[in-house]
PDB file of C-alpha atoms in Angstrom:
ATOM      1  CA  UNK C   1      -6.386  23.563  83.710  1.00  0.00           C
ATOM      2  CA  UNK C   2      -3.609  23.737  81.395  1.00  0.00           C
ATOM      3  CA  UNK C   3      -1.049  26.411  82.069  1.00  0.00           C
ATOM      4  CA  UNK C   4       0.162  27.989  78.152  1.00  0.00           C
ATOM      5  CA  UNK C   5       4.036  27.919  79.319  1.00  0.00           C
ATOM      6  CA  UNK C   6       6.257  26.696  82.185  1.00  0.00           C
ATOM      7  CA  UNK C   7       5.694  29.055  85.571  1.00  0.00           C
ATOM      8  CA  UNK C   8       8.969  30.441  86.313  1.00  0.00           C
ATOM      9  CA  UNK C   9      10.304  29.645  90.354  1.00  0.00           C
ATOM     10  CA  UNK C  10       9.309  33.313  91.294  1.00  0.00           C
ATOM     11  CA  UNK C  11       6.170  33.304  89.849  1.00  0.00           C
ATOM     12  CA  UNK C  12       5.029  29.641  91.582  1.00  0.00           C
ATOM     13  CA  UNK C  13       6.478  31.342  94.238  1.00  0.00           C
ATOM     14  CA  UNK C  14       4.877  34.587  94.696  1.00  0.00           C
ATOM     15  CA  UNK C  15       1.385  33.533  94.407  1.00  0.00           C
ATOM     16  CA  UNK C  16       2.233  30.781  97.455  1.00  0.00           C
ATOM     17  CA  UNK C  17       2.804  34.007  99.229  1.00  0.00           C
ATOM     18  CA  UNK C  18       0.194  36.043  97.969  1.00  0.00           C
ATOM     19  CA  UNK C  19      -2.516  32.930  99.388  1.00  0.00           C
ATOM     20  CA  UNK C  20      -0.246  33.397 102.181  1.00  0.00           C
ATOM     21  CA  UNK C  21      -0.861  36.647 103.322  1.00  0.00           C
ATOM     22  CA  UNK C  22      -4.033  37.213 101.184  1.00  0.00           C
ATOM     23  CA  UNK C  23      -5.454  39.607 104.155  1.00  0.00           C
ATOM     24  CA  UNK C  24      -2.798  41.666 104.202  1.00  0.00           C
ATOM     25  CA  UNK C  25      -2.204  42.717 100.635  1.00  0.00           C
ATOM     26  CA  UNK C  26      -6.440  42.588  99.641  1.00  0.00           C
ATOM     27  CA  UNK C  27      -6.503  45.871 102.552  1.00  0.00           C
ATOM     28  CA  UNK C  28      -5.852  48.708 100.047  1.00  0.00           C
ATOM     29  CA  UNK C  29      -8.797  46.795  98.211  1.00  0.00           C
ATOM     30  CA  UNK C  30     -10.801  47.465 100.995  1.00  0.00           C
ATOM     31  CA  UNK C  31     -11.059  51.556 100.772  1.00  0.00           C
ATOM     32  CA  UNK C  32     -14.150  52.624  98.872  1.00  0.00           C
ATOM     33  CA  UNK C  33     -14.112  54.804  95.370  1.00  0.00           C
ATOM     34  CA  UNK C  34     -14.892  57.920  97.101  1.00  0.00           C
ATOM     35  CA  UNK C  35     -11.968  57.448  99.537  1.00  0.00           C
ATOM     36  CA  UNK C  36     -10.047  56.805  96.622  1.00  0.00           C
ATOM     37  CA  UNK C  37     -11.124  59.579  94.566  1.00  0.00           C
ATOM     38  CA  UNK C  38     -10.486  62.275  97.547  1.00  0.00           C
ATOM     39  CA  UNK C  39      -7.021  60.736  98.371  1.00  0.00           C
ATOM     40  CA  UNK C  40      -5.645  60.758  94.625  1.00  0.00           C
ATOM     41  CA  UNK C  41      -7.184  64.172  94.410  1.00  0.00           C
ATOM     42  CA  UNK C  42      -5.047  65.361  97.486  1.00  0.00           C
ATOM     43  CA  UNK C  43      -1.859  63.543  95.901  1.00  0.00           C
ATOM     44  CA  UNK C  44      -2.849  66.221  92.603  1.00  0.00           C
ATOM     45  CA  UNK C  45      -4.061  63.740  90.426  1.00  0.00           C
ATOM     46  CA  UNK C  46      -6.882  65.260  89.019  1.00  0.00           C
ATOM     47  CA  UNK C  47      -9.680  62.279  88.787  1.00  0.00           C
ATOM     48  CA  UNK C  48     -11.699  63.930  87.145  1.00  0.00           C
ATOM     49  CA  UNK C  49      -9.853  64.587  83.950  1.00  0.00           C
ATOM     50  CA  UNK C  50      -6.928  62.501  84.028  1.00  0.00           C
ATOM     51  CA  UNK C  51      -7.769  59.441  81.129  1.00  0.00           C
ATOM     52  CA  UNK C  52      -6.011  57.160  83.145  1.00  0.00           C
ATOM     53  CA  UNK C  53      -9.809  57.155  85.141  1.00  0.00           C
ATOM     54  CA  UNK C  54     -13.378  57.212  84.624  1.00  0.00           C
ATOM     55  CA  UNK C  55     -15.129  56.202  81.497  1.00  0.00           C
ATOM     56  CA  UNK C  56     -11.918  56.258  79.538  1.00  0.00           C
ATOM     57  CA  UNK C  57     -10.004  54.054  81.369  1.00  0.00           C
ATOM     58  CA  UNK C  58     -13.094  51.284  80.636  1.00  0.00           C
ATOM     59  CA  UNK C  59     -12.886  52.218  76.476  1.00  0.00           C
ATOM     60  CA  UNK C  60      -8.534  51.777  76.464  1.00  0.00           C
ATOM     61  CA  UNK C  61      -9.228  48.540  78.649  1.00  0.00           C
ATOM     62  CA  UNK C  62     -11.773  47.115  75.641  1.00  0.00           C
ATOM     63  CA  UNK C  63      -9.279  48.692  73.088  1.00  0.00           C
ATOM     64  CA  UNK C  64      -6.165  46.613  74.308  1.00  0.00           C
ATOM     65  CA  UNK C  65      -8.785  43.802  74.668  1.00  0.00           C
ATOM     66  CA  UNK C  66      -9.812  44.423  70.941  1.00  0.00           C
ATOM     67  CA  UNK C  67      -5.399  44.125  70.124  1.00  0.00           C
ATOM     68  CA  UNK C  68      -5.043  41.501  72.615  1.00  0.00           C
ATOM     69  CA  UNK C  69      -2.737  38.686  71.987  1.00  0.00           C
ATOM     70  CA  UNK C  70      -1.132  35.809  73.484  1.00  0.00           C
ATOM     71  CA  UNK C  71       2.526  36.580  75.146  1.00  0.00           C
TER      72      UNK C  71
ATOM     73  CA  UNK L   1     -29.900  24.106  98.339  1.00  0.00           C
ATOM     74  CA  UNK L   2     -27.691  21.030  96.842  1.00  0.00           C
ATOM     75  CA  UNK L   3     -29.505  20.519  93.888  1.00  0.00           C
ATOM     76  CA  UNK L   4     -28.790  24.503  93.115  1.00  0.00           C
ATOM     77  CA  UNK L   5     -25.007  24.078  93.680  1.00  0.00           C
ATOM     78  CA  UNK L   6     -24.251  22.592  89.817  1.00  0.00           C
ATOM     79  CA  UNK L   7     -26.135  25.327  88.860  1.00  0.00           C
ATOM     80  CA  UNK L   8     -24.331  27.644  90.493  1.00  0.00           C
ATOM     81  CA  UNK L   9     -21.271  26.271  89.901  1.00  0.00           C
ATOM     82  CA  UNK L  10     -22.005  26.352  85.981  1.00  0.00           C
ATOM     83  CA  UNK L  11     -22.939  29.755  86.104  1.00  0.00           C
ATOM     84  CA  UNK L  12     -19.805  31.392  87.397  1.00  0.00           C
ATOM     85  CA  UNK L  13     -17.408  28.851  85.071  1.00  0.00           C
ATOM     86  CA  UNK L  14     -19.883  30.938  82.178  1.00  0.00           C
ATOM     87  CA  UNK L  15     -19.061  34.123  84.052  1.00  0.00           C
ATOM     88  CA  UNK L  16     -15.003  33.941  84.514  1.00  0.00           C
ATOM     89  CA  UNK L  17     -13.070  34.779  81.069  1.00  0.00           C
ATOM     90  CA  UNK L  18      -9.756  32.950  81.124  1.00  0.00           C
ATOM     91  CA  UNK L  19      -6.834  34.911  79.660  1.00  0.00           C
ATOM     92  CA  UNK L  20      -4.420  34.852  76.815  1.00  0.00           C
ATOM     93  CA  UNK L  21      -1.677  33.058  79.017  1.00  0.00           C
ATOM     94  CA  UNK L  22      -4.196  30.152  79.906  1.00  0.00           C
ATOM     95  CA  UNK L  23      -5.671  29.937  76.564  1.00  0.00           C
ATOM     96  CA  UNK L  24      -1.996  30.359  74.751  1.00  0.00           C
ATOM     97  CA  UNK L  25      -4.272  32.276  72.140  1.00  0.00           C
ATOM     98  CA  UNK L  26      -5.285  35.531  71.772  1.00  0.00           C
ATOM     99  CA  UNK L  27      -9.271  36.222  72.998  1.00  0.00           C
ATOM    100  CA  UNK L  28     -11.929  35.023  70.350  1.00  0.00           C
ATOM    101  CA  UNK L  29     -14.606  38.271  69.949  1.00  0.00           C
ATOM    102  CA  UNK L  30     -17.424  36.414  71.814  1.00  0.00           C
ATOM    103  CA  UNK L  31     -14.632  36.129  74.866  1.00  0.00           C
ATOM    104  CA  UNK L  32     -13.224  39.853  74.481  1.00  0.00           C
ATOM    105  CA  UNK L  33     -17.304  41.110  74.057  1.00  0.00           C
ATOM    106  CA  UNK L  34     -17.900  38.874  77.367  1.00  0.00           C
ATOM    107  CA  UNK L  35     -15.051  39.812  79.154  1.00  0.00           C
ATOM    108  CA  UNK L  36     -15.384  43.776  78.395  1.00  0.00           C
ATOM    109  CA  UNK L  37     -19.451  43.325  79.649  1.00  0.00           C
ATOM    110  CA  UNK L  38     -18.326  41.692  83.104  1.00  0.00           C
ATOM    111  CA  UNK L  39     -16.025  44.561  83.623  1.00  0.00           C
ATOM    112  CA  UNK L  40     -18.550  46.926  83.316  1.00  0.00           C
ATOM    113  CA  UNK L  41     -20.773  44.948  85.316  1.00  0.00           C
ATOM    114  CA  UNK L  42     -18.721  44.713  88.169  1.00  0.00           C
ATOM    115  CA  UNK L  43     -17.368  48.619  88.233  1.00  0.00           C
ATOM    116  CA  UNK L  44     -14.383  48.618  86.845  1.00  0.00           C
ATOM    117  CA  UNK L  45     -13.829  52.562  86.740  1.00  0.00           C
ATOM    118  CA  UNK L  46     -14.516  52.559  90.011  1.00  0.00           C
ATOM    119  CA  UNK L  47     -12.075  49.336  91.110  1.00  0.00           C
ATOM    120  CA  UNK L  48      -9.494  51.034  88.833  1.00  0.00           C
ATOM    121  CA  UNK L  49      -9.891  54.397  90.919  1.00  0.00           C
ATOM    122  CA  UNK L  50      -8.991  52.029  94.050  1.00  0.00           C
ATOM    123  CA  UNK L  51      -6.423  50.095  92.538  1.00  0.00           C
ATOM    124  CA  UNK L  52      -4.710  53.381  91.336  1.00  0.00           C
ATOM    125  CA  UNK L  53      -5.059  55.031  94.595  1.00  0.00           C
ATOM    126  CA  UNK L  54      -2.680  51.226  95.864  1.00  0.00           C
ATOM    127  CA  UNK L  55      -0.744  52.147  92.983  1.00  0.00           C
ATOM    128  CA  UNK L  56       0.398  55.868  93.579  1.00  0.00           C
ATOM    129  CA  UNK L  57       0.943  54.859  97.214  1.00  0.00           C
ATOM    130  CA  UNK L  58       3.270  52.628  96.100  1.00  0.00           C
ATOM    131  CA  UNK L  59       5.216  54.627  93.471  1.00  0.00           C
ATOM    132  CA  UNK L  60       4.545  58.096  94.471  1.00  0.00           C
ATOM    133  CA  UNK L  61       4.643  59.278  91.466  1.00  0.00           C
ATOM    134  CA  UNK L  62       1.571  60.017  89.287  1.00  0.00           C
ATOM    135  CA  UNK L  63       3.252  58.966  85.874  1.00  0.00           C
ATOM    136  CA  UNK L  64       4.968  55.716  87.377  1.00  0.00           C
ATOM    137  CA  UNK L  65       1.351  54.728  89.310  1.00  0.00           C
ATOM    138  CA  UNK L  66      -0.302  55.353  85.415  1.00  0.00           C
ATOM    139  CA  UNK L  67       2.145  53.447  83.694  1.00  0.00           C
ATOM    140  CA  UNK L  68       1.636  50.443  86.577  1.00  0.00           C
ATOM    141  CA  UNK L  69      -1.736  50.510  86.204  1.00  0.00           C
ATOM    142  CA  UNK L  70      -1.314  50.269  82.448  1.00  0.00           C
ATOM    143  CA  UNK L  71       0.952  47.149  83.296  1.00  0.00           C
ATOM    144  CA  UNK L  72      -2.009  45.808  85.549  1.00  0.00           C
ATOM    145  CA  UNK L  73      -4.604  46.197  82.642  1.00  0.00           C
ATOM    146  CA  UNK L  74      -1.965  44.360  80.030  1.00  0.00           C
ATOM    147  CA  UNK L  75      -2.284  41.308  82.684  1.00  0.00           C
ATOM    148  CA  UNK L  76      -5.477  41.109  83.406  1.00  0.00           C
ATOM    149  CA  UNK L  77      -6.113  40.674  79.535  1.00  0.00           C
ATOM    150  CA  UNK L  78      -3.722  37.912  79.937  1.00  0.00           C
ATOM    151  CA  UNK L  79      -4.108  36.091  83.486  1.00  0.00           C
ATOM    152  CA  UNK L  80      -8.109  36.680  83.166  1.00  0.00           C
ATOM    153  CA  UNK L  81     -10.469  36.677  86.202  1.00  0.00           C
ATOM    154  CA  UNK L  82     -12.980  34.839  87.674  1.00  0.00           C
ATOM    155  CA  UNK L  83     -15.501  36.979  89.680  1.00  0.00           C
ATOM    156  CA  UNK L  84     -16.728  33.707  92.050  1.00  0.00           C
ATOM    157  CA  UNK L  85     -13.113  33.688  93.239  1.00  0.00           C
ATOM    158  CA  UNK L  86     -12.043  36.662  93.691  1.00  0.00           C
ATOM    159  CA  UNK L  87     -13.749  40.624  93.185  1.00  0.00           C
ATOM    160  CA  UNK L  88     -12.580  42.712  90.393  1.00  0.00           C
ATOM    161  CA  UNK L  89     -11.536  45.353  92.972  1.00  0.00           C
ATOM    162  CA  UNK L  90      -9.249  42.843  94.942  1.00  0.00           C
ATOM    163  CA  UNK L  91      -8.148  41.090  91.500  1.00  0.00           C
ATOM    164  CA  UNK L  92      -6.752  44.610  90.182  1.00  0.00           C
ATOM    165  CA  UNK L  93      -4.992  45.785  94.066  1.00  0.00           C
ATOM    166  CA  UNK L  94      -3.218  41.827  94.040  1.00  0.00           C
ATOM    167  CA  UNK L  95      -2.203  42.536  90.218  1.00  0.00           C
ATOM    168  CA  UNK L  96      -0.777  45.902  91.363  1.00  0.00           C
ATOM    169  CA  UNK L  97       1.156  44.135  93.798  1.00  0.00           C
ATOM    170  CA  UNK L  98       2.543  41.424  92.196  1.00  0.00           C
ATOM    171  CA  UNK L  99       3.396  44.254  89.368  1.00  0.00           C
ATOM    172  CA  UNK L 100       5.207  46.398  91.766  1.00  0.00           C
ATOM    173  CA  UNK L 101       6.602  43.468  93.201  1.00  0.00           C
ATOM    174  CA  UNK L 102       8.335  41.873  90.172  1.00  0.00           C
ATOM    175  CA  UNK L 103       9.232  45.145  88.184  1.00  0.00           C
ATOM    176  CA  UNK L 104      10.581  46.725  91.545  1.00  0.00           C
ATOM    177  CA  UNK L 105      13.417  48.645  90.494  1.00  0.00           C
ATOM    178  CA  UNK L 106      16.974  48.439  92.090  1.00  0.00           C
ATOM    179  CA  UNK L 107      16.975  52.215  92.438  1.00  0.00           C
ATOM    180  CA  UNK L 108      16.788  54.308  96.314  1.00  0.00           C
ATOM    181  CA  UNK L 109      14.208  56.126  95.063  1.00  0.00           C
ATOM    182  CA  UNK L 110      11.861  53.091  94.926  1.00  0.00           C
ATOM    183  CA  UNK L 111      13.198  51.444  97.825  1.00  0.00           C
ATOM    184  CA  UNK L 112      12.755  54.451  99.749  1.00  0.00           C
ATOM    185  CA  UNK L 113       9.357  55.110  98.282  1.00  0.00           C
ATOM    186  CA  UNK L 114       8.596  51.472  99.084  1.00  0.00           C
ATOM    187  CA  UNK L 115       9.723  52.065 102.257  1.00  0.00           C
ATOM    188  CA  UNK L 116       7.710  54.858 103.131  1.00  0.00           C
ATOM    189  CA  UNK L 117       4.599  53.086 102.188  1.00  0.00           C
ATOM    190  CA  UNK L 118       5.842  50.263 104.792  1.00  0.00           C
ATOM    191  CA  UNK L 119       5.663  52.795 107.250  1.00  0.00           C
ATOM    192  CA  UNK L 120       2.351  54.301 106.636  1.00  0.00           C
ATOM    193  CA  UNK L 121       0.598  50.921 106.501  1.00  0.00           C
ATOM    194  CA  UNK L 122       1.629  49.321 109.455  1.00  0.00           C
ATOM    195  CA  UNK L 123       0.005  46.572 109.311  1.00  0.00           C
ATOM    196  CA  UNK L 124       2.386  44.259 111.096  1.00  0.00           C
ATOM    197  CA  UNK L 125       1.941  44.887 114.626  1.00  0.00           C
ATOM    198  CA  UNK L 126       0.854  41.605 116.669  1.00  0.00           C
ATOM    199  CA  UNK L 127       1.283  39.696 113.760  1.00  0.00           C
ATOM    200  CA  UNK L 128       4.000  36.452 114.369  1.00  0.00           C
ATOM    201  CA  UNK L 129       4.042  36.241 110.495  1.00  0.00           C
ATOM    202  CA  UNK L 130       5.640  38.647 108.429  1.00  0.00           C
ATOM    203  CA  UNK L 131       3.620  41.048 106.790  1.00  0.00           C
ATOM    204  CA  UNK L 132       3.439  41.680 102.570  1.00  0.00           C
ATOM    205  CA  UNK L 133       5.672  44.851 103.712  1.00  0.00           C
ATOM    206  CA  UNK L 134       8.497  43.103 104.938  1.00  0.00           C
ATOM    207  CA  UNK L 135       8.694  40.206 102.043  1.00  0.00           C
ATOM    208  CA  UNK L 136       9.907  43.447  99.959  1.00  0.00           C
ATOM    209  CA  UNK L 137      12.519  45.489 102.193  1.00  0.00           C
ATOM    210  CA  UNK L 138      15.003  43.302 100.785  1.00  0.00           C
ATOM    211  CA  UNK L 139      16.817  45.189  98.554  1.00  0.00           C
ATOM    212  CA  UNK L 140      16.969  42.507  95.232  1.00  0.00           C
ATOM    213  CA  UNK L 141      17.780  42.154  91.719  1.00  0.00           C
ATOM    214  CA  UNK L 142      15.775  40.130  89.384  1.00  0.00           C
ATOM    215  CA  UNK L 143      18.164  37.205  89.317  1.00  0.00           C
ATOM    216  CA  UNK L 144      18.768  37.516  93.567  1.00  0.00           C
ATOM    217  CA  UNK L 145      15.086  37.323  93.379  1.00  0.00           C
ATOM    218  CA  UNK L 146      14.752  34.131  91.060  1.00  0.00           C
ATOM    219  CA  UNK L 147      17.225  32.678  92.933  1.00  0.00           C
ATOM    220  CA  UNK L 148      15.962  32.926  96.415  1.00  0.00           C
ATOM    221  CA  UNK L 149      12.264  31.849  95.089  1.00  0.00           C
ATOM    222  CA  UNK L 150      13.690  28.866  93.866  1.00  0.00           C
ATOM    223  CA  UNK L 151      15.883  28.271  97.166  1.00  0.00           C
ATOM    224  CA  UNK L 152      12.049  28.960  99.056  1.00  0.00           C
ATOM    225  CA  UNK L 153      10.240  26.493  97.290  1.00  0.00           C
ATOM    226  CA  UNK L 154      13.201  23.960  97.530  1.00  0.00           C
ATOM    227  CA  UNK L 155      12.522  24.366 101.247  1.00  0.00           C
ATOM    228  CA  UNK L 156       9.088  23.617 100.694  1.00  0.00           C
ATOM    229  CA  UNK L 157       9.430  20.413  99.006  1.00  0.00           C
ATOM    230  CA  UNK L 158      11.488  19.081 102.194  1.00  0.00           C
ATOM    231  CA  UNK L 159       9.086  20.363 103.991  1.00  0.00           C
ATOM    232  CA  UNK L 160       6.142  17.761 102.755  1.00  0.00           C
ATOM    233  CA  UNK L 161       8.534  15.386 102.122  1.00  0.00           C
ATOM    234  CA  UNK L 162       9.338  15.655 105.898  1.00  0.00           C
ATOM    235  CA  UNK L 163       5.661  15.525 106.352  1.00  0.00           C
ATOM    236  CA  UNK L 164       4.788  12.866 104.275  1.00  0.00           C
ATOM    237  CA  UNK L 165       2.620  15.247 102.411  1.00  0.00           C
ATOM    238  CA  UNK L 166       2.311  13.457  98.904  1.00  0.00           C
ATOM    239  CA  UNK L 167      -0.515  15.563  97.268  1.00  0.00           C
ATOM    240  CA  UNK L 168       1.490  18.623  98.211  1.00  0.00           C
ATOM    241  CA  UNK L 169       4.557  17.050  96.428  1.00  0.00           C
ATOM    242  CA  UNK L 170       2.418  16.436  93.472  1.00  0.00           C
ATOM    243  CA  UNK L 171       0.571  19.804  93.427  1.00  0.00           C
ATOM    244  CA  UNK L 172       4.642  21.261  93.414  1.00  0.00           C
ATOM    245  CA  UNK L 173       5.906  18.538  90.807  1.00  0.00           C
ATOM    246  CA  UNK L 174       2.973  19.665  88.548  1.00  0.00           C
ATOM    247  CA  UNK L 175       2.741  23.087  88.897  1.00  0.00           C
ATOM    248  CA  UNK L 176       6.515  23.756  88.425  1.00  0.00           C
ATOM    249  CA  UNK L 177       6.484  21.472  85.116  1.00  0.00           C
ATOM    250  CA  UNK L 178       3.580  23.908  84.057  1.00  0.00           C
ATOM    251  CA  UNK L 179       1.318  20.706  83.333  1.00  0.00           C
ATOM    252  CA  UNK L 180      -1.694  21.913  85.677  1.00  0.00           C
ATOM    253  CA  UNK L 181      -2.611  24.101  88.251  1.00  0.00           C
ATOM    254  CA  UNK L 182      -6.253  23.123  88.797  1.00  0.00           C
ATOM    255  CA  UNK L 183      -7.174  21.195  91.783  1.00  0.00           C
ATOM    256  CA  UNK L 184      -9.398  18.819  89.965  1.00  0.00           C
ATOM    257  CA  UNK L 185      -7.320  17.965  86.864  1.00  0.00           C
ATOM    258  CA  UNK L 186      -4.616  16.598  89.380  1.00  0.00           C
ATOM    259  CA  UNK L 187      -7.109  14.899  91.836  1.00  0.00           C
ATOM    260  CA  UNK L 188      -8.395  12.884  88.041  1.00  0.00           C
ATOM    261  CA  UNK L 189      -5.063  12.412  87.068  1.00  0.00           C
ATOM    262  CA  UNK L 190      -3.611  11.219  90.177  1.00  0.00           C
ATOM    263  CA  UNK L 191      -6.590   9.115  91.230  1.00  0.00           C
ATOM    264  CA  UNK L 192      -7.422  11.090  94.019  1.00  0.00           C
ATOM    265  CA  UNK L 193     -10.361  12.785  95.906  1.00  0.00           C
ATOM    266  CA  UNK L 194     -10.537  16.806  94.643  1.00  0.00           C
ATOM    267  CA  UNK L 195     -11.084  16.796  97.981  1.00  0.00           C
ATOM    268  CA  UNK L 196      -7.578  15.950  99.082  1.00  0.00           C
ATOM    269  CA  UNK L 197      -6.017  18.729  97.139  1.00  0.00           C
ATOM    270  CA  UNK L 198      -8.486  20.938  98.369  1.00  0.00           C
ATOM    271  CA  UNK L 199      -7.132  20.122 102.099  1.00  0.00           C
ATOM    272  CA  UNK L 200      -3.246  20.414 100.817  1.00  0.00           C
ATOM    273  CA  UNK L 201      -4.073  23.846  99.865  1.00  0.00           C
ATOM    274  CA  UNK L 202      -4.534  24.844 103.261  1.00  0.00           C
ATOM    275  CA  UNK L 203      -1.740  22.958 104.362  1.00  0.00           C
ATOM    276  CA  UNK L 204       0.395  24.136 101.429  1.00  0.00           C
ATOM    277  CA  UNK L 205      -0.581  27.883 102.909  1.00  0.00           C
ATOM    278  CA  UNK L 206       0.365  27.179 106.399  1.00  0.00           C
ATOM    279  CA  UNK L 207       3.739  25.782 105.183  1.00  0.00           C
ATOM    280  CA  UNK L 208       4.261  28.838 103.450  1.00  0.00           C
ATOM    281  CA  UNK L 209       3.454  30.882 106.506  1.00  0.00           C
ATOM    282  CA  UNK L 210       5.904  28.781 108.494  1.00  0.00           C
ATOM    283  CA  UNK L 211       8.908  29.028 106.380  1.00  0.00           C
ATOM    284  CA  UNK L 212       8.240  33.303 105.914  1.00  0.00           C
ATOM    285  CA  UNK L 213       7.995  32.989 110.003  1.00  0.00           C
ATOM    286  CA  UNK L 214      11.234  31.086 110.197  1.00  0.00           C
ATOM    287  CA  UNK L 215      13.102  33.586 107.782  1.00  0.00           C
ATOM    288  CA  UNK L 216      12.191  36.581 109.776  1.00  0.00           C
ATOM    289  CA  UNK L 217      12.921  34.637 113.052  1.00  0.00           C
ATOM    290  CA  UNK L 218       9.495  35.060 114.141  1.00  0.00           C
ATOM    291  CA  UNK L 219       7.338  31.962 115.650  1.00  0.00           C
ATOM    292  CA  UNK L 220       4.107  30.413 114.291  1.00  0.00           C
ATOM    293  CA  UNK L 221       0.886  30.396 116.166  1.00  0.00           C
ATOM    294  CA  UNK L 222      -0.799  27.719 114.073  1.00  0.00           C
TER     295      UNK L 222
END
């Protein structure tokens, strides 16, 4: 596989330690959505309407996909 | 159960949707239709939801958690993902990370913010290794930063040289020049097995582990 441009020293870097200690940062992964949900509730971030969530956050995704470019 | 593992193997290379920065193109509409389909396949509202949970405790702020999240959607469109390595929930949490990580700013707020999450984790008890938590207490600029990654993988090349370890030195010599990152492009190129590299990757991670032990004076239990 063909990397597009040359991998900067921090970059090569921080994935070595990101296979490293792969355990460590996948726990926040690990929660489930309703966990989620009820803790960014709590924090005041209302899930249910913010567009940064939900259904909305799928349709911006495909939009930058749609405007996507190299670099 | 061997005769199934081609098979297998071809259907997750049809599955994983490379990104801009591996293609050095922009996504073709077949790729951006196929990529958009496996996100909704695999949850992504949902992944996003725990990814943005990772992301406000890391900011603590509900704008600055958006707008990382927003930074973690940019690079997925452009690192890609491949669902047999990795699930789209832990793909998003490591791009949060390695977000935070490299756009961490010099300010007290975010070190103290950063901090606080350290706390609340605690994650590093009875570990010899370092946790995630403390690679980051160290208060750096971008440039400190670039600098000390490049001093860390210095350190790892005498490391395999010390060792002897020639497929590591190749895997480093080849993935700093940018040529190749992929396992079985070098094992071709270099005449050797795949599986060779395959078995340098695990040393290649216990090296790493070392020298993060020996930087925060803690031994290794190999």
């Amino acid at each position: 596989m063909m990397r597009a441009r040359k991998p900067k020293a921090s970059e090569i870097w921080r994935e070595l330690v990101e296979e490293a200690l792969g355990d460590e940062i996948d726990r926040p992964a690990s929660v489930s959505v309703a966990q989620a949900n009820k803790d960014l509730s709590a924090a005041g971030l209302d899930v249910a309407a913010d567009p940064a969530t939900g259904a909305a956050c799928l349709r911006e995704l495909e939009r930058q996909i749609k405007l996507s470019k190299a670099n | 159960m061997d005769r199934l593992l081609p098979v297998i193997a071809v259907f997750f290379a049809i599955c994983a949707v490379l990104g801009t920065d591996r293609l050095g193109r922009p996504l073709t509409d077949h790729e951006k239709k196929k990529l958009g389909r496996l996100l909704r396949e695999h949850d992504y509202p949902g992944a996003r939801l725990i990814a943005l949970r990772f992301a406000y405790k890391l900011t603590r702020g509900r704008g600055s958690a958006r707008d990382l999240m927003g930074r973690v959607d940019l690079r997925l469109v452009r690192l890609g993902w491949d669902p047999s390595e990795v699930s789209l929930v832990k793909r998003l949490c490591r791009l949060v990370w390695s977000e935070w990580t490299n756009t961490k700013t010099e300010s007290d707020a975010a070190r103290r913010a950063e901090e606080n999450f350290l706390v609340e984790m605690k994650v590093t008890e009875g570990r010899s290794v370092p946790s995630v938590e403390q690679q980051v207490t160290q208060h750096e600029t971008r440039e400190e930063l670039a600098a000390r990654a490049q001093a860390q993988l210095d350190r790892l090349r005498a490391a395999f040289k010390a060792a002897g370890d020639e497929v590591n030195l190749l895997w480093l010599d080849w993935t700093m020049a940018g040529e190749t990152d992929d396992p079985k492009t070098m094992a071709e190129r270099s005449g050797r097995n795949v599986e060779d590299f395959y078995a340098a990757a695990k040393r290649r991670k216990r090296a790493v582990q070392r020298l993060l032990a020996e930087d925060h004076g803690a031994p290794y239990d190999e």
